[in-house]
């Protein structure tokens, strides 16, 4: 089946720095990818829709200047958490669709 | 709008017990329905799916039937194991916009 690869799987960074998370569709082209955030013991919250070649569409309440999304090719979308703070610590998951949704492995971000 | 409602957890059962996790949905159109499983510290894995009414998805002893008349997709397993302890998410997928909508998740604990 289709594979979506997310990297890194975990990252620890200092408060105030930026972190980039990559999401790749390995065997299909994805014009649209999605970024989710999951707080401990909660469901997945859709943050934004990443559109190849155009601006991302953010869900209400998600700061677009804090969570920068770039979808420069049909197989790669990146999420950059800028000026990270401890409250940004979370599990971030990307997905891409090809007849169904395929998920990356997730990235656990810890900001210290 | 489209939505998914699943039973609140946590659900605690003894090994070899029968499992049912209820899931109902609201959707305009004809969604595909999924169950995803998330083991502790890991990302999401597709457990099973059904793409049209009356389809039955099955995997690893789990089953769910797409019931259009009751807008339900309940997850069942005849005899659970300790290794089934995880969080289970019911989800619907609309082909026209590639978005997947999750239920809030049900945490399952299986006691030996």
GROMACS .gro file of C-alpha atoms in nm, chain A:
model
  112
    1UNK     CA    1   0.000   0.000   0.000
    2UNK     CA    2   0.086   0.366  -0.017
    3UNK     CA    3   0.343   0.494   0.230
    4UNK     CA    4   0.380   0.829   0.397
    5UNK     CA    5   0.708   0.892   0.573
    6UNK     CA    6   0.747   1.155   0.843
    7UNK     CA    7   1.076   1.274   0.984
    8UNK     CA    8   1.199   1.311   1.251
    9UNK     CA    9   1.006   1.075   1.474
   10UNK     CA   10   1.102   1.273   1.781
   11UNK     CA   11   1.281   1.598   1.850
   12UNK     CA   12   1.378   1.799   2.157
   13UNK     CA   13   1.451   2.166   2.111
   14UNK     CA   14   1.516   2.471   2.323
   15UNK     CA   15   1.250   2.733   2.373
   16UNK     CA   16   1.275   3.004   2.109
   17UNK     CA   17   1.422   2.788   1.835
   18UNK     CA   18   1.247   2.658   1.524
   19UNK     CA   19   1.186   2.299   1.427
   20UNK     CA   20   1.108   2.158   1.082
   21UNK     CA   21   0.911   1.839   1.031
   22UNK     CA   22   0.902   1.669   0.692
   23UNK     CA   23   0.624   1.461   0.542
   24UNK     CA   24   0.686   1.263   0.224
   25UNK     CA   25   0.459   1.049   0.012
   26UNK     CA   26   0.691   0.773  -0.105
   27UNK     CA   27   0.502   0.605  -0.385
   28UNK     CA   28   0.233   0.845  -0.494
   29UNK     CA   29   0.195   1.213  -0.569
   30UNK     CA   30  -0.005   1.413  -0.321
   31UNK     CA   31  -0.138   1.751  -0.421
   32UNK     CA   32  -0.288   1.780  -0.077
   33UNK     CA   33  -0.145   1.682   0.259
   34UNK     CA   34  -0.280   1.740   0.606
   35UNK     CA   35  -0.117   1.825   0.935
   36UNK     CA   36  -0.268   1.715   1.265
   37UNK     CA   37  -0.178   1.778   1.624
   38UNK     CA   38  -0.257   1.541   1.907
   39UNK     CA   39  -0.251   1.643   2.270
   40UNK     CA   40  -0.197   1.373   2.532
   41UNK     CA   41  -0.491   1.137   2.559
   42UNK     CA   42  -0.691   1.335   2.305
   43UNK     CA   43  -0.798   1.297   1.947
   44UNK     CA   44  -0.631   1.440   1.643
   45UNK     CA   45  -0.696   1.803   1.563
   46UNK     CA   46  -0.663   1.911   1.203
   47UNK     CA   47  -0.427   2.207   1.193
   48UNK     CA   48  -0.401   2.284   0.825
   49UNK     CA   49  -0.434   2.161   0.471
   50UNK     CA   50  -0.114   2.180   0.272
   51UNK     CA   51  -0.166   2.251  -0.098
   52UNK     CA   52   0.112   2.191  -0.351
   53UNK     CA   53   0.217   2.514  -0.514
   54UNK     CA   54  -0.009   2.740  -0.312
   55UNK     CA   55  -0.067   2.865   0.038
   56UNK     CA   56  -0.181   2.631   0.311
   57UNK     CA   57  -0.531   2.655   0.449
   58UNK     CA   58  -0.533   2.682   0.826
   59UNK     CA   59  -0.810   2.574   1.060
   60UNK     CA   60  -0.964   2.828   1.288
   61UNK     CA   61  -0.750   2.905   1.588
   62UNK     CA   62  -0.423   2.781   1.436
   63UNK     CA   63  -0.154   3.052   1.408
   64UNK     CA   64  -0.021   3.049   1.054
   65UNK     CA   65   0.285   3.252   1.152
   66UNK     CA   66   0.368   3.002   1.424
   67UNK     CA   67   0.315   2.691   1.212
   68UNK     CA   68   0.464   2.751   0.869
   69UNK     CA   69   0.369   2.501   0.602
   70UNK     CA   70   0.545   2.460   0.271
   71UNK     CA   71   0.437   2.216   0.001
   72UNK     CA   72   0.698   2.270  -0.265
   73UNK     CA   73   0.660   1.942  -0.452
   74UNK     CA   74   0.404   1.671  -0.506
   75UNK     CA   75   0.578   1.443  -0.259
   76UNK     CA   76   0.694   1.672   0.019
   77UNK     CA   77   0.526   1.898   0.272
   78UNK     CA   78   0.705   2.056   0.565
   79UNK     CA   79   0.575   2.199   0.891
   80UNK     CA   80   0.801   2.445   1.070
   81UNK     CA   81   0.721   2.533   1.429
   82UNK     CA   82   0.873   2.877   1.469
   83UNK     CA   83   0.997   3.021   1.798
   84UNK     CA   84   0.882   2.709   1.976
   85UNK     CA   85   0.760   2.725   2.333
   86UNK     CA   86   0.684   2.448   2.583
   87UNK     CA   87   0.312   2.470   2.504
   88UNK     CA   88   0.394   2.367   2.146
   89UNK     CA   89   0.512   2.032   2.278
   90UNK     CA   90   0.286   1.775   2.120
   91UNK     CA   91   0.256   1.486   1.877
   92UNK     CA   92   0.231   1.605   1.517
   93UNK     CA   93   0.105   1.374   1.242
   94UNK     CA   94   0.083   1.430   0.869
   95UNK     CA   95  -0.135   1.251   0.620
   96UNK     CA   96  -0.172   1.229   0.245
   97UNK     CA   97  -0.456   1.082   0.051
   98UNK     CA   98  -0.468   0.842  -0.241
   99UNK     CA   99  -0.819   0.696  -0.239
  100UNK     CA  100  -0.786   0.684   0.138
  101UNK     CA  101  -0.578   0.860   0.400
  102UNK     CA  102  -0.227   0.738   0.483
  103UNK     CA  103  -0.050   0.866   0.788
  104UNK     CA  104   0.308   0.937   0.873
  105UNK     CA  105   0.457   0.783   1.184
  106UNK     CA  106   0.419   1.106   1.377
  107UNK     CA  107   0.671   1.341   1.536
  108UNK     CA  108   0.688   1.391   1.909
  109UNK     CA  109   0.809   1.744   1.974
  110UNK     CA  110   0.932   1.840   2.318
  111UNK     CA  111   1.026   2.202   2.380
  112UNK     CA  112   1.237   2.260   2.689
   0.00000   0.00000   0.00000
